[in-house]
Amino acid sequence: MGNEYRIALAGNPNTGKSTLFNALTGLRQHTGNWAGKTVSMAQGSVPFKDKVFQLVDLPGTYSLFSNSKDEEVARNFIVFEKPDVTLVVLDATSLERNLNLALQVLEMTKNVVICINLIDEAEKQGIKINEKLLMNRLGVPVIKISARNKIGFPLLLDTIDRIITGAIECHPAQMKYSDEIEEQIRKIEPKVREMVGDRISSRWVSLRLLDGDEALLNELNKRFVPEGVR
């Protein structure tokens, strides 16, 4: 349907990601396997204005380097299934550790919202978070929420809606690596771009190939290389 949009939820385990998913979708959800994988993901719908957001609760992971089946499924969904918006749920009480995953997602896809959850717990601990500064540094919307108490939901849903309509444009900050790595990226990125076009980030693919990510290489071959050429 033309008014349905897919929203992926990514995050470390124990950040309240599934609490957010359940609070938003209520009983409008089901569980299913994706693309023949054994990892199941909950999916549910959220009506908002004239749209329906189809939320997909990705497996909780600490990284997206395909070190496990969960990481591979979450990573492949964001990269190859191209959700309209990806929400990255962070724990406000351990932001530094959680930002690692957020920075990985920002390298993979453009339309990202950073949801800083457990904001009420952080305030109890005297932790103050300057979301406007984070927004400027990361180049994408940053929303403070409490999934358990449904704080921040109207702003979160409105932000998703405005990204979809183009009223908000995301410009994710790109990590800069050592001169040596950047030089290697410059060498191989044109070849990668020939293969993937603008369907996925050629810079991100180049980085993963430099890291020797065989699982990604196999996935790229399956998706982009004709059978007779493999």
mmCIF file of C-alpha atoms in Angstrom, residues 23-146:
data_model
loop_
_atom_site.group_PDB
_atom_site.id
_atom_site.type_symbol
_atom_site.label_atom_id
_atom_site.label_comp_id
_atom_site.label_asym_id
_atom_site.label_seq_id
_atom_site.Cartn_x
_atom_site.Cartn_y
_atom_site.Cartn_z
ATOM 1 C CA ALA A 23 4.430 0.316 23.509
ATOM 2 C CA LEU A 24 4.043 1.680 19.968
ATOM 3 C CA THR A 25 2.404 -1.343 18.318
ATOM 4 C CA GLY A 26 0.283 -2.706 21.186
ATOM 5 C CA LEU A 27 -1.591 -5.786 19.959
ATOM 6 C CA ARG A 28 -1.040 -4.926 16.278
ATOM 7 C CA GLN A 29 1.976 -7.221 15.923
ATOM 8 C CA HIS A 30 3.105 -10.681 14.814
ATOM 9 C CA THR A 31 6.348 -12.646 14.653
ATOM 10 C CA GLY A 32 7.910 -14.005 11.479
ATOM 11 C CA ASN A 33 11.198 -15.231 10.081
ATOM 12 C CA TRP A 34 12.865 -13.062 7.492
ATOM 13 C CA ALA A 35 14.412 -14.277 4.237
ATOM 14 C CA GLY A 36 14.647 -17.900 5.336
ATOM 15 C CA LYS A 37 16.746 -17.116 8.411
ATOM 16 C CA THR A 38 16.130 -18.928 11.688
ATOM 17 C CA VAL A 39 16.131 -15.645 13.609
ATOM 18 C CA SER A 40 12.560 -14.437 14.124
ATOM 19 C CA MET A 41 11.611 -10.770 14.314
ATOM 20 C CA ALA A 42 8.496 -9.140 15.686
ATOM 21 C CA GLN A 43 6.623 -6.895 13.277
ATOM 22 C CA GLY A 44 3.785 -4.526 14.067
ATOM 23 C CA SER A 45 1.890 -1.522 12.744
ATOM 24 C CA VAL A 46 1.486 2.018 14.052
ATOM 25 C CA PRO A 47 -1.151 4.252 12.401
ATOM 26 C CA PHE A 48 -0.029 7.895 12.329
ATOM 27 C CA LYS A 49 -1.792 10.739 10.520
ATOM 28 C CA ASP A 50 -2.465 9.440 6.987
ATOM 29 C CA LYS A 51 0.232 6.752 7.174
ATOM 30 C CA VAL A 52 0.880 3.323 8.654
ATOM 31 C CA PHE A 53 4.364 2.669 10.016
ATOM 32 C CA GLN A 54 5.292 -1.025 9.808
ATOM 33 C CA LEU A 55 7.794 -1.516 12.618
ATOM 34 C CA VAL A 56 10.333 -4.360 12.524
ATOM 35 C CA ASP A 57 12.056 -5.197 15.827
ATOM 36 C CA LEU A 58 15.551 -6.330 14.759
ATOM 37 C CA PRO A 59 17.573 -8.674 17.004
ATOM 38 C CA GLY A 60 19.407 -6.812 19.780
ATOM 39 C CA THR A 61 23.117 -6.657 18.938
ATOM 40 C CA TYR A 62 26.272 -4.921 20.177
ATOM 41 C CA SER A 63 27.616 -4.436 16.653
ATOM 42 C CA LEU A 64 26.654 -5.058 13.014
ATOM 43 C CA PHE A 65 29.843 -6.823 11.900
ATOM 44 C CA SER A 66 28.087 -10.174 11.194
ATOM 45 C CA ASN A 67 29.946 -11.959 14.022
ATOM 46 C CA SER A 68 26.718 -13.835 14.790
ATOM 47 C CA LYS A 69 23.491 -14.807 13.043
ATOM 48 C CA ASP A 70 21.624 -12.035 14.906
ATOM 49 C CA GLU A 71 24.139 -9.407 13.755
ATOM 50 C CA GLU A 72 23.997 -10.674 10.188
ATOM 51 C CA VAL A 73 20.187 -10.589 10.078
ATOM 52 C CA ALA A 74 20.006 -7.089 11.599
ATOM 53 C CA ARG A 75 22.763 -5.779 9.337
ATOM 54 C CA ASN A 76 21.317 -7.314 6.155
ATOM 55 C CA PHE A 77 17.843 -5.962 6.908
ATOM 56 C CA ILE A 78 19.109 -2.389 7.279
ATOM 57 C CA VAL A 79 21.378 -2.570 4.222
ATOM 58 C CA PHE A 80 19.464 -4.706 1.733
ATOM 59 C CA GLU A 81 15.796 -4.380 2.741
ATOM 60 C CA LYS A 82 16.202 -0.588 2.943
ATOM 61 C CA PRO A 83 13.669 0.426 5.622
ATOM 62 C CA ASP A 84 12.333 3.960 5.140
ATOM 63 C CA VAL A 85 13.694 4.965 8.561
ATOM 64 C CA THR A 86 15.932 3.148 11.057
ATOM 65 C CA LEU A 87 15.494 3.926 14.759
ATOM 66 C CA VAL A 88 18.578 3.242 16.875
ATOM 67 C CA VAL A 89 17.582 2.843 20.519
ATOM 68 C CA LEU A 90 20.249 3.822 23.065
ATOM 69 C CA ASP A 91 20.312 3.531 26.861
ATOM 70 C CA ALA A 92 20.646 7.032 28.324
ATOM 71 C CA THR A 93 22.514 5.618 31.345
ATOM 72 C CA SER A 94 25.317 4.065 29.228
ATOM 73 C CA LEU A 95 25.371 6.301 26.183
ATOM 74 C CA GLU A 96 29.060 6.008 25.348
ATOM 75 C CA ARG A 97 28.930 2.212 25.013
ATOM 76 C CA ASN A 98 25.681 2.329 22.992
ATOM 77 C CA LEU A 99 26.919 4.971 20.539
ATOM 78 C CA ASN A 100 29.202 2.383 18.930
ATOM 79 C CA LEU A 101 26.214 0.702 17.277
ATOM 80 C CA ALA A 102 24.661 4.059 16.331
ATOM 81 C CA LEU A 103 27.837 5.125 14.502
ATOM 82 C CA GLN A 104 27.852 1.818 12.586
ATOM 83 C CA VAL A 105 24.246 2.354 11.468
ATOM 84 C CA LEU A 106 25.051 5.926 10.368
ATOM 85 C CA GLU A 107 27.710 4.502 8.027
ATOM 86 C CA MET A 108 25.191 2.097 6.485
ATOM 87 C CA THR A 109 22.062 4.132 5.830
ATOM 88 C CA LYS A 110 20.884 7.736 5.638
ATOM 89 C CA ASN A 111 17.453 8.015 7.286
ATOM 90 C CA VAL A 112 18.238 7.407 10.954
ATOM 91 C CA VAL A 113 16.664 8.604 14.206
ATOM 92 C CA ILE A 114 18.607 8.204 17.446
ATOM 93 C CA CYS A 115 16.205 7.381 20.318
ATOM 94 C CA ILE A 116 17.755 7.943 23.727
ATOM 95 C CA ASN A 117 15.636 5.730 25.971
ATOM 96 C CA LEU A 118 15.474 5.444 29.780
ATOM 97 C CA ILE A 119 15.798 9.214 30.013
ATOM 98 C CA ASP A 120 13.898 9.168 33.335
ATOM 99 C CA GLU A 121 16.454 6.730 34.797
ATOM 100 C CA ALA A 122 19.301 8.946 33.587
ATOM 101 C CA GLU A 123 17.754 12.003 35.256
ATOM 102 C CA LYS A 124 17.478 10.080 38.550
ATOM 103 C CA GLN A 125 21.225 9.403 38.290
ATOM 104 C CA GLY A 126 21.952 13.071 37.590
ATOM 105 C CA ILE A 127 22.909 12.418 33.945
ATOM 106 C CA LYS A 128 22.135 15.333 31.620
ATOM 107 C CA ILE A 129 22.081 14.742 27.859
ATOM 108 C CA ASN A 130 22.319 17.604 25.370
ATOM 109 C CA GLU A 131 20.367 16.149 22.464
ATOM 110 C CA LYS A 132 20.787 19.275 20.307
ATOM 111 C CA LEU A 133 24.577 18.993 20.491
ATOM 112 C CA LEU A 134 24.357 15.286 19.655
ATOM 113 C CA MET A 135 22.055 16.097 16.729
ATOM 114 C CA ASN A 136 24.585 18.588 15.341
ATOM 115 C CA ARG A 137 27.459 16.131 15.755
ATOM 116 C CA LEU A 138 25.641 13.095 14.309
ATOM 117 C CA GLY A 139 23.686 14.863 11.546
ATOM 118 C CA VAL A 140 20.394 13.082 12.308
ATOM 119 C CA PRO A 141 17.456 13.694 14.692
ATOM 120 C CA VAL A 142 18.037 12.745 18.339
ATOM 121 C CA ILE A 143 14.920 12.216 20.485
ATOM 122 C CA LYS A 144 14.866 11.615 24.251
ATOM 123 C CA ILE A 145 12.191 9.096 25.274
ATOM 124 C CA SER A 146 11.017 6.811 28.037
#
